[in-house]
Coordinates of N, CA and C and ligand atoms in Angstrom, one line a residue:
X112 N 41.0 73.2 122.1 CA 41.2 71.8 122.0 C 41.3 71.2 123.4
X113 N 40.7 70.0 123.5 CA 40.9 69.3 124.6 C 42.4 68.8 125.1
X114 N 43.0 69.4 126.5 CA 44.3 68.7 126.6 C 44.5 67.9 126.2
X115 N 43.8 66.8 126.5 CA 44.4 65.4 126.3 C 44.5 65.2 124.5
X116 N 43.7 65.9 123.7 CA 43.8 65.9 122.4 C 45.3 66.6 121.3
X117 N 45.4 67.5 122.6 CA 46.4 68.9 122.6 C 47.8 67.1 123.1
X118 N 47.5 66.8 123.7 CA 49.1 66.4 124.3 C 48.9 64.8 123.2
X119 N 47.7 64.5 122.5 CA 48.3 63.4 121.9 C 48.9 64.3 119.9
X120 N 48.7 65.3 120.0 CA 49.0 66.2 118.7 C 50.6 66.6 118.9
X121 N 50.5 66.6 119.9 CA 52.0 67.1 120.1 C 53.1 66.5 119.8
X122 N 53.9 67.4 118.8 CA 55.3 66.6 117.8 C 55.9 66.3 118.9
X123 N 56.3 66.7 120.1 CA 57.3 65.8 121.1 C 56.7 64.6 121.6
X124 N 55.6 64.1 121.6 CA 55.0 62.9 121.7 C 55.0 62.2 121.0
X125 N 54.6 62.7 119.5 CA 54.8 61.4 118.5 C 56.2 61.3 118.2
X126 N 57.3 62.3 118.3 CA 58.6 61.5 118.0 C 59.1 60.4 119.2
X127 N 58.4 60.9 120.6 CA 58.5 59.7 121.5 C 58.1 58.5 121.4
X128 N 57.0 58.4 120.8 CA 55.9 57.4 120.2 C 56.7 56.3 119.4
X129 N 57.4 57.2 118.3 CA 58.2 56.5 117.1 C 59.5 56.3 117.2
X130 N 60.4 56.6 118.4 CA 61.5 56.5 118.7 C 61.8 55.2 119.7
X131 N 61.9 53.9 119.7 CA 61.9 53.2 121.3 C 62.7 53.3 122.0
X132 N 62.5 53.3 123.0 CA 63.9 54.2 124.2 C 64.9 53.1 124.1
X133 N 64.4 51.9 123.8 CA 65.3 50.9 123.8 C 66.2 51.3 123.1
X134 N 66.0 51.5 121.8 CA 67.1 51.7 120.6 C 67.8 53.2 120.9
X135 N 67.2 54.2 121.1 CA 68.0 55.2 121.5 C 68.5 54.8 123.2
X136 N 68.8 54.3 123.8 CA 69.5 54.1 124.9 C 70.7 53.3 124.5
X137 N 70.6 52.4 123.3 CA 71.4 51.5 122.9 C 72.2 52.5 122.0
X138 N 71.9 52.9 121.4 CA 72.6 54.3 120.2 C 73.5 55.3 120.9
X139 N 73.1 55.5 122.2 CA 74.0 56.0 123.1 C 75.4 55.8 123.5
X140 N 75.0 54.2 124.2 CA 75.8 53.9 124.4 C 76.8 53.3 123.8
X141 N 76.7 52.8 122.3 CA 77.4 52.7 121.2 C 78.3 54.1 120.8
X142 N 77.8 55.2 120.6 CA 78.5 56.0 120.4 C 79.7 56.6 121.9
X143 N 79.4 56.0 122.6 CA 79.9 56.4 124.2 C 81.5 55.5 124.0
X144 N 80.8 54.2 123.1 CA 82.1 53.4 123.5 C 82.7 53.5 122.0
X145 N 81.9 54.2 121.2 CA 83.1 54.0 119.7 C 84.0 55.3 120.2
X146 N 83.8 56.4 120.8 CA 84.0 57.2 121.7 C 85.8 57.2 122.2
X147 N 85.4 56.1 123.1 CA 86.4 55.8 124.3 C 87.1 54.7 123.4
X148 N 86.8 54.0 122.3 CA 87.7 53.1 121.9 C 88.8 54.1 120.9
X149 N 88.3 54.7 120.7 CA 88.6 55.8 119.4 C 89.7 56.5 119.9
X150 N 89.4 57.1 121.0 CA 90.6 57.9 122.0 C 91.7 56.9 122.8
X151 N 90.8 55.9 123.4 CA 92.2 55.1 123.7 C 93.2 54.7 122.1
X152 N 92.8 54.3 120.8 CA 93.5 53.9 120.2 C 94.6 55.3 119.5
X153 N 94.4 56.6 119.7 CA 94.9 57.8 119.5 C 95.5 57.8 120.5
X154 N 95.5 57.7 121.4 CA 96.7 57.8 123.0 C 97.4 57.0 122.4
X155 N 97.3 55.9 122.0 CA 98.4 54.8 122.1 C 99.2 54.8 120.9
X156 N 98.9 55.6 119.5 CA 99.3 55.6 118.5 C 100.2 56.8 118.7
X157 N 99.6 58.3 119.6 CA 100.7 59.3 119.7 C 101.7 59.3 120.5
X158 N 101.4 58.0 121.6 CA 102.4 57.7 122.2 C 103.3 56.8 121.9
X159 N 103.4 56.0 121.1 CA 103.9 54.9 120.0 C 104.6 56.1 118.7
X160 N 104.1 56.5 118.4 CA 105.1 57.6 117.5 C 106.1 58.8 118.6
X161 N 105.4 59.0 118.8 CA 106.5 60.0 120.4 C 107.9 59.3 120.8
X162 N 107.1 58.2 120.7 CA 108.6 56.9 121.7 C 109.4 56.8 120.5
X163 N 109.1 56.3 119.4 CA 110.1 55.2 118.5 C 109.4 56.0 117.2
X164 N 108.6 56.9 116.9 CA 108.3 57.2 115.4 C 107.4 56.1 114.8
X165 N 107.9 56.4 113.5 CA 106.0 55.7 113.2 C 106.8 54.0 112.8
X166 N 107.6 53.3 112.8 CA 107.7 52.2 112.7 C 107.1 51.4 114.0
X167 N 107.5 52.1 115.3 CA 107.7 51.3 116.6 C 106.1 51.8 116.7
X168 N 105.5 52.9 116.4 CA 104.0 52.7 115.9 C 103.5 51.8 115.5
X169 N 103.5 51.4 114.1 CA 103.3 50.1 113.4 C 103.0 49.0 114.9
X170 N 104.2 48.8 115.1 CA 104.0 47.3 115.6 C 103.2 47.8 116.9
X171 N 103.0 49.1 117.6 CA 101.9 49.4 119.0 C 100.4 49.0 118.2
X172 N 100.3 49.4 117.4 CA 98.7 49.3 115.9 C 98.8 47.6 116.3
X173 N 99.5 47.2 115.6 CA 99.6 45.5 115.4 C 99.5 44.8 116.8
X174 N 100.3 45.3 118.0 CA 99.7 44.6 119.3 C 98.7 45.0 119.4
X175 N 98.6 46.4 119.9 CA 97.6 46.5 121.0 C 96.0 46.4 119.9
X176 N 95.7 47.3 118.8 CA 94.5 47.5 118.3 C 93.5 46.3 118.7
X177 N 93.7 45.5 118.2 CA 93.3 44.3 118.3 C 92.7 44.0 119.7
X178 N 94.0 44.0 120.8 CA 93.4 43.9 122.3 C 92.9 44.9 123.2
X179 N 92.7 46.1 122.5 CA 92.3 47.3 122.7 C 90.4 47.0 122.4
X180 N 90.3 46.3 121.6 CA 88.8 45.9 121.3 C 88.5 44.9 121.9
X181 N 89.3 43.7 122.1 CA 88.6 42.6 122.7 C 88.8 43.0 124.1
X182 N 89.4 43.6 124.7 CA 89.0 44.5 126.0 C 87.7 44.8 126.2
X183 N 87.9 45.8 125.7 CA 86.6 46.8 125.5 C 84.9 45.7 125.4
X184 N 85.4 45.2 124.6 CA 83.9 43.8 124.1 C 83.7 43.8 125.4
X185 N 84.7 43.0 126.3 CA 84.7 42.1 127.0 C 83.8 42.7 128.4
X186 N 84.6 44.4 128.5 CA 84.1 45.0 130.2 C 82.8 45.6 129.6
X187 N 82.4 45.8 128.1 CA 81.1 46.3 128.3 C 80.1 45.5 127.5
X188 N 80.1 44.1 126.9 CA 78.8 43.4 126.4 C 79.1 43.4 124.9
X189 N 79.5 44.4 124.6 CA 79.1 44.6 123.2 C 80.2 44.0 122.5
X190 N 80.1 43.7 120.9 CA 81.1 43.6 120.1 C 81.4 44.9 119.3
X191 N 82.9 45.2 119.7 CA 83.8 46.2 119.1 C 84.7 45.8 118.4
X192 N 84.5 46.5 117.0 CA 85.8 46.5 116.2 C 85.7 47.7 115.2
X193 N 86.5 47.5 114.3 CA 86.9 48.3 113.5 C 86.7 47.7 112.2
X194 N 86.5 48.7 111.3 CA 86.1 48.3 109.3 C 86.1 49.0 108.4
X195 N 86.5 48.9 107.5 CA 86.7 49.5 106.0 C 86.3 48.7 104.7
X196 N 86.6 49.5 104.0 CA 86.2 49.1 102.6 C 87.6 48.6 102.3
X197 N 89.1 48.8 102.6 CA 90.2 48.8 102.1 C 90.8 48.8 103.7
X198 N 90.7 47.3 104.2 CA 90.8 46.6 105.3 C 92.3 46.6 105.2
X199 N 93.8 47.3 106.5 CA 95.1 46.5 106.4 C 94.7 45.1 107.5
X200 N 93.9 45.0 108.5 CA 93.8 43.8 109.0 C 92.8 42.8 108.3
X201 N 93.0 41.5 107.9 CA 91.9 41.3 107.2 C 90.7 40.5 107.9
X202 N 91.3 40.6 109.2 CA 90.1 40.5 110.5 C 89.0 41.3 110.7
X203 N 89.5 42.9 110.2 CA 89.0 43.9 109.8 C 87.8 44.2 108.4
X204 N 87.4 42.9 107.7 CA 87.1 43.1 106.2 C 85.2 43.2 106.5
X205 N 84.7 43.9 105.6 CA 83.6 44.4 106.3 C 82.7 43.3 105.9
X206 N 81.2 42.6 106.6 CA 80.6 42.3 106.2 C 79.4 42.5 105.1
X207 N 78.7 41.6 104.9 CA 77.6 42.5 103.7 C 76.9 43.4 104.1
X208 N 76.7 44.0 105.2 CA 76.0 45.0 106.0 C 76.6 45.7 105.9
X209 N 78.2 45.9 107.1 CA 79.0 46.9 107.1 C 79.5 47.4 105.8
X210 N 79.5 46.6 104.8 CA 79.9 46.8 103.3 C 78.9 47.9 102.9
X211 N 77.3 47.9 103.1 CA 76.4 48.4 102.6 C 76.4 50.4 103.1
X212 N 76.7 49.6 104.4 CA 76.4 51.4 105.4 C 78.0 52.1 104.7
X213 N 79.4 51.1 104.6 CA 80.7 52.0 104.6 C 80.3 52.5 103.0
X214 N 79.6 52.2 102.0 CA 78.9 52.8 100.9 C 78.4 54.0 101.0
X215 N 77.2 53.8 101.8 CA 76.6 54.8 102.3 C 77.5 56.3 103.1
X216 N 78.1 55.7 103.8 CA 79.0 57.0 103.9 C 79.7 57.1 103.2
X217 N 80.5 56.7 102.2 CA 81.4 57.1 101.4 C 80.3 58.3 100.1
X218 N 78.9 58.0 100.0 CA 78.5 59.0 99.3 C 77.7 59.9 100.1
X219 N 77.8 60.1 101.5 CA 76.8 61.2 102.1 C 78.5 61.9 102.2
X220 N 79.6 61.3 102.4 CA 81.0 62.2 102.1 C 81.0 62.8 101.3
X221 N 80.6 62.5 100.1 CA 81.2 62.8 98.8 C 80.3 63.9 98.6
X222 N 79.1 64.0 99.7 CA 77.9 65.0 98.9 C 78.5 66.3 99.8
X223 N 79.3 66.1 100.5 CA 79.3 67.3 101.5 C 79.5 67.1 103.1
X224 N 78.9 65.6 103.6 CA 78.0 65.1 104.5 C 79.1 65.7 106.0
X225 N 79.2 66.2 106.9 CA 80.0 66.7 107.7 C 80.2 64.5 108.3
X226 N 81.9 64.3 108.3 CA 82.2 63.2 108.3 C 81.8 62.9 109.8
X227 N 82.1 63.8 110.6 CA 82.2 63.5 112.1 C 81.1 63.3 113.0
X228 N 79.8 63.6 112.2 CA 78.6 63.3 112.4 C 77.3 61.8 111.5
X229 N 78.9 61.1 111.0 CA 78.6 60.1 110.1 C 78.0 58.6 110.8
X230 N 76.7 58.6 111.6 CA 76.1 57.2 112.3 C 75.5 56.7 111.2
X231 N 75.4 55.5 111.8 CA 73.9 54.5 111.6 C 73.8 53.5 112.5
X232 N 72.3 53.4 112.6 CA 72.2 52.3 113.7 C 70.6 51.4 113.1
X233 N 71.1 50.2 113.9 CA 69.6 49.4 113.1 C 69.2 48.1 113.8
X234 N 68.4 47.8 114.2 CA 68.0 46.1 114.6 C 67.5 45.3 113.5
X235 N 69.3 44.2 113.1 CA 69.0 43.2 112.3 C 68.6 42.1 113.0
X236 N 68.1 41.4 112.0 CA 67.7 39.6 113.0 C 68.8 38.7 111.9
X237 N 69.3 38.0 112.9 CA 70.3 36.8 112.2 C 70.3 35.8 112.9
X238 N 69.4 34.3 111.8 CA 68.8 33.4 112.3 C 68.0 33.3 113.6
X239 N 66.9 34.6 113.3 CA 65.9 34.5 114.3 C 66.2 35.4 115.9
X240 N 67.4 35.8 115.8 CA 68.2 36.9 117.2 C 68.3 37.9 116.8
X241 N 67.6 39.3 117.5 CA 68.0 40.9 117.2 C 68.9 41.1 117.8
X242 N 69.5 41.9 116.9 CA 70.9 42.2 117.3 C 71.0 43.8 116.4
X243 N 71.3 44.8 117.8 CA 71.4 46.1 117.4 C 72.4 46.7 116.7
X244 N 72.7 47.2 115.8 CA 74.1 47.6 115.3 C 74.1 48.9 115.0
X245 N 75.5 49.5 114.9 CA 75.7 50.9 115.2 C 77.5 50.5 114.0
X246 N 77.2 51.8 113.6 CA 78.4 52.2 112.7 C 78.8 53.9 112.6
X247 N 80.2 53.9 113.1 CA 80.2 55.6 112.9 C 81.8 55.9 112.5
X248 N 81.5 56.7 111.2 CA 82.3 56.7 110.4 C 83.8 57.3 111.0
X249 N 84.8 56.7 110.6 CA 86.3 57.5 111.1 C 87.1 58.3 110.2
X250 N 87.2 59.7 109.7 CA 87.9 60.4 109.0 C 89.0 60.1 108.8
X251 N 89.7 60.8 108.1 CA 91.1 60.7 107.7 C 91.8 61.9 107.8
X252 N 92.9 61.6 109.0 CA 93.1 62.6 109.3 C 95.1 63.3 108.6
X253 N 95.2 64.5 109.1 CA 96.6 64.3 108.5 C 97.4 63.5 108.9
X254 N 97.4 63.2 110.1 CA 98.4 62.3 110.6 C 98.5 60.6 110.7
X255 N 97.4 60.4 109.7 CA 97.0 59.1 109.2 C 97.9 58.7 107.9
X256 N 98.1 59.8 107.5 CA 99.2 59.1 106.4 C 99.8 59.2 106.2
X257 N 100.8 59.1 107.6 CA 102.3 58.4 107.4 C 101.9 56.8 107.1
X258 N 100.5 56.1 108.0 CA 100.7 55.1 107.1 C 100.0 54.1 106.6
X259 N 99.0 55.3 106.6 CA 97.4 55.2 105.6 C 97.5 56.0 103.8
X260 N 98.6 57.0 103.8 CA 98.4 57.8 102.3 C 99.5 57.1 101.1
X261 N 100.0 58.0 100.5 CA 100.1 57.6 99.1 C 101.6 57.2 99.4
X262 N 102.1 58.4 99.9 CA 103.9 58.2 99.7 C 104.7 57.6 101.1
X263 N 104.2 56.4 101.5 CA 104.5 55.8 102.6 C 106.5 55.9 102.2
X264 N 107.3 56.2 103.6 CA 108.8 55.9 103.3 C 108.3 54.0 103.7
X265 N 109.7 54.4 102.7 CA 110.0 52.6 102.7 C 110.0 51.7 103.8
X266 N 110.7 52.4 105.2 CA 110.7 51.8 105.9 C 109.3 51.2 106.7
X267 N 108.8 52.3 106.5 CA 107.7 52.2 107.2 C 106.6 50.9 106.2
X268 N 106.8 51.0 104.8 CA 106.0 50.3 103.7 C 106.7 49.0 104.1
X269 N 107.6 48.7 104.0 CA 108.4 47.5 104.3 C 107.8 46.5 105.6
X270 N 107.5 47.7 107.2 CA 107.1 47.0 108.1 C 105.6 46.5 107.9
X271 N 105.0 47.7 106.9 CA 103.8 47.0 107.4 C 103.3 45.8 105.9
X272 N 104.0 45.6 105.2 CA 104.0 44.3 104.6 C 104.8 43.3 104.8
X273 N 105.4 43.2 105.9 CA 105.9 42.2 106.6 C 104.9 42.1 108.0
X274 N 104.1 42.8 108.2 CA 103.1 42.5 109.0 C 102.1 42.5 108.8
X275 N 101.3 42.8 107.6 CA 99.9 42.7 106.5 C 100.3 42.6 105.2
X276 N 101.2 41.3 104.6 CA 101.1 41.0 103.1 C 100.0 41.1 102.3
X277 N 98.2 41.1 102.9 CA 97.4 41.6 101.7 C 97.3 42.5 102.5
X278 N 97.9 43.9 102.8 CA 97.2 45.2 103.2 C 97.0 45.9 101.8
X279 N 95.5 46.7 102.4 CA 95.2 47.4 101.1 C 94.7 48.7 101.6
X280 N 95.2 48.9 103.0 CA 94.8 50.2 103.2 C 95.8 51.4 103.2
X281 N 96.3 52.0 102.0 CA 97.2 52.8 101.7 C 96.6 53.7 100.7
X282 N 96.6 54.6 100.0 CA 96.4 55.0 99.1 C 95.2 56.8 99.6
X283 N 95.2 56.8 100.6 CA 94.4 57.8 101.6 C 94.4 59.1 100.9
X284 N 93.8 60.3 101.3 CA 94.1 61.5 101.5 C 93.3 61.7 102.6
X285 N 93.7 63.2 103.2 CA 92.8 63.7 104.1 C 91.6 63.9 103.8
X286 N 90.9 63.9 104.2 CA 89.1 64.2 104.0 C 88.4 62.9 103.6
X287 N 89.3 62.2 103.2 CA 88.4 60.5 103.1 C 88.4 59.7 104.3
X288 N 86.9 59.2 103.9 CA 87.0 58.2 105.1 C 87.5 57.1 105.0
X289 N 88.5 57.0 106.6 CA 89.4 55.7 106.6 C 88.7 54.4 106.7
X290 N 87.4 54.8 107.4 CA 86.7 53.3 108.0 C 85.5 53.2 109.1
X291 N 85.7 52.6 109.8 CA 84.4 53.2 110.9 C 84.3 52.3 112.0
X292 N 84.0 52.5 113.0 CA 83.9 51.8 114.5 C 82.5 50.8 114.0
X293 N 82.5 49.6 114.2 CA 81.2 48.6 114.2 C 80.8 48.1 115.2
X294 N 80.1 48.2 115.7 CA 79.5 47.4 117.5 C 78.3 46.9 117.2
X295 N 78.2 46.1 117.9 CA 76.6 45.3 118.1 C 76.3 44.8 119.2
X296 N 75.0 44.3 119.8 CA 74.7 43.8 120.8 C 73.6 42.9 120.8
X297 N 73.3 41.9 121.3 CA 72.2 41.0 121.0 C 71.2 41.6 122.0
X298 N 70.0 42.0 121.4 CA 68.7 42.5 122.0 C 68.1 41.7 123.0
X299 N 68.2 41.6 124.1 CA 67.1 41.0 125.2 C 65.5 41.2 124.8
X300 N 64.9 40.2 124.4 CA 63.4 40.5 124.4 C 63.0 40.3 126.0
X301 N 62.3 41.4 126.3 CA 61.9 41.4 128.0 C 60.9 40.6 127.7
X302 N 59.9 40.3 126.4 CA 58.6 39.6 127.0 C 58.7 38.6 126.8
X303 N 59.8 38.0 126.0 CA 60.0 36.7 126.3 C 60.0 35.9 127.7
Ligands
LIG486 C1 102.0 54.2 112.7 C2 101.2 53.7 111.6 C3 99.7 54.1 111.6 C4 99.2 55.3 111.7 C5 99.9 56.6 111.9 C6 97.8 55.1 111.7 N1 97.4 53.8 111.5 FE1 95.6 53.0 111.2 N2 96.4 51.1 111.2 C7 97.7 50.8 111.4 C8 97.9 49.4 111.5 C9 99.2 48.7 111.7 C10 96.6 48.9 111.5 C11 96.2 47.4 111.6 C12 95.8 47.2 113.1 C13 95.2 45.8 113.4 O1 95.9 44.8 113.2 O2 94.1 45.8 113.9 C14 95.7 50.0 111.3 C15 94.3 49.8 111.2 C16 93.4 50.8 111.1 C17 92.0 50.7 111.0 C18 91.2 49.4 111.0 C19 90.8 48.9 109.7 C20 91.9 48.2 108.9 O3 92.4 48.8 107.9 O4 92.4 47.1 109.4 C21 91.5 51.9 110.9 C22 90.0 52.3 110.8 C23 92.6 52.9 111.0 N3 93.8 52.2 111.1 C24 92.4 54.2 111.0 C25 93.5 55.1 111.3 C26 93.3 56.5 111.4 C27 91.9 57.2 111.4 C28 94.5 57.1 111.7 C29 94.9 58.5 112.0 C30 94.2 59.1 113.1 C31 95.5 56.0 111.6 N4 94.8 54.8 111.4 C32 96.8 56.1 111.7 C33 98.8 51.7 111.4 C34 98.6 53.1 111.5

């Protein structure tokens, strides 16, 4: 076969072909920062339980989570937050999209689906703007339900419905997913 026939046959070229570096450069860096958002909010929650236990927890969740994201937005472009199907923030409540993919993992879960390798990523247009989006699922881990599971102590039930009256994220076990990191970015068209 003629090289040049040989190198346009070649599976590493057509996945190059069908992949745009654009979107995998973007899928990167999404996962880089659900990453670093993910670990800073585990620093802050094991150090918030270490100091004061899981009440004085509670209220580190209630300050910082929140400014822990709009940080983050801010030093790197993107929008970061957090979502579930069974939102305690209701800043947190998923949209019809995020609604669609937190489905989708909840049954690639249910099939087996290893949770920790749970992405998706996609270029939607909203009113005429691409805008890249990235979602990657967050497990449920043991130490999530003190006050994510079923038998919250009271005290701790008490603070967080004096600080989320519709919270509805209780009811957990381990191996379910709690929710998942959402980012997006508005797509620069270069040829514009
Ligand atoms: C000390 C109590 C506490 C523990 C332990 C805790 N959380 Fe939370 N979690 C909260 C609070 C409070 C919020 C609401 C934060 C906010 O206002 O943004 C929250 C919100 C969330 C959200 C955002 C979606 C929503 O429901 O608003 C996710 C996802 C989440 N927690 C996952 C976890 C995971 C995973 C763990 C275990 C690694 C965990 N949490 C452990 C208190 C806790």
């Amino acid at each position: 076969m003629l090289p040049i026939i040989k190198l346009i046959m070649s599976p590493v070229l057509i996945i190059l072909l069908f992949t745009p570096p654009q979107e995998d450069k973007l899928s990167k860096e999404a996962k880089e920062l659900a990453q670093e958002f993910g670990k800073t909010l585990k620093s802050e929650l094991v150090k918030g339980m270490s100091e004061g236990g899981a009440l004085n927890a509670i209220s580190v969740c209630y300050e910082k989570a929140p400014k822990i994201a709009e940080h983050l937005s801010q030093e790197s472009g993107w929008k970061i937050s957090r979502t579930s199907l069974k939102a305690r923030n209701e800043n947190n409540t998923p949209d019809e999209w995020e609604k669609s993919i937190l489905f989708e993992f909840e049954k690639l879960n249910e099939s087996g689906e290893d949770q920790n390798i749970l992405v998706h990523s996609e270029v939607v247009e909203k009113n005429g703007i691409k805008i890249f989006r990235f979602m990657k699922a967050i497990p449920t881990d043991a130490v999530c339900l003190t006050c994510h599971g079923s038998n919250l102590k009271d005290e701790v039930a008490s603070k967080i419905e004096e600080l989320y009256p519709g919270d509805t994220a209780t009811g957990f076990k381990q191996g379910d997913i709690r929710g998942a990191f959402s980012l997006s970015k508005i797509i620069v068209d270069k040829t514009e």
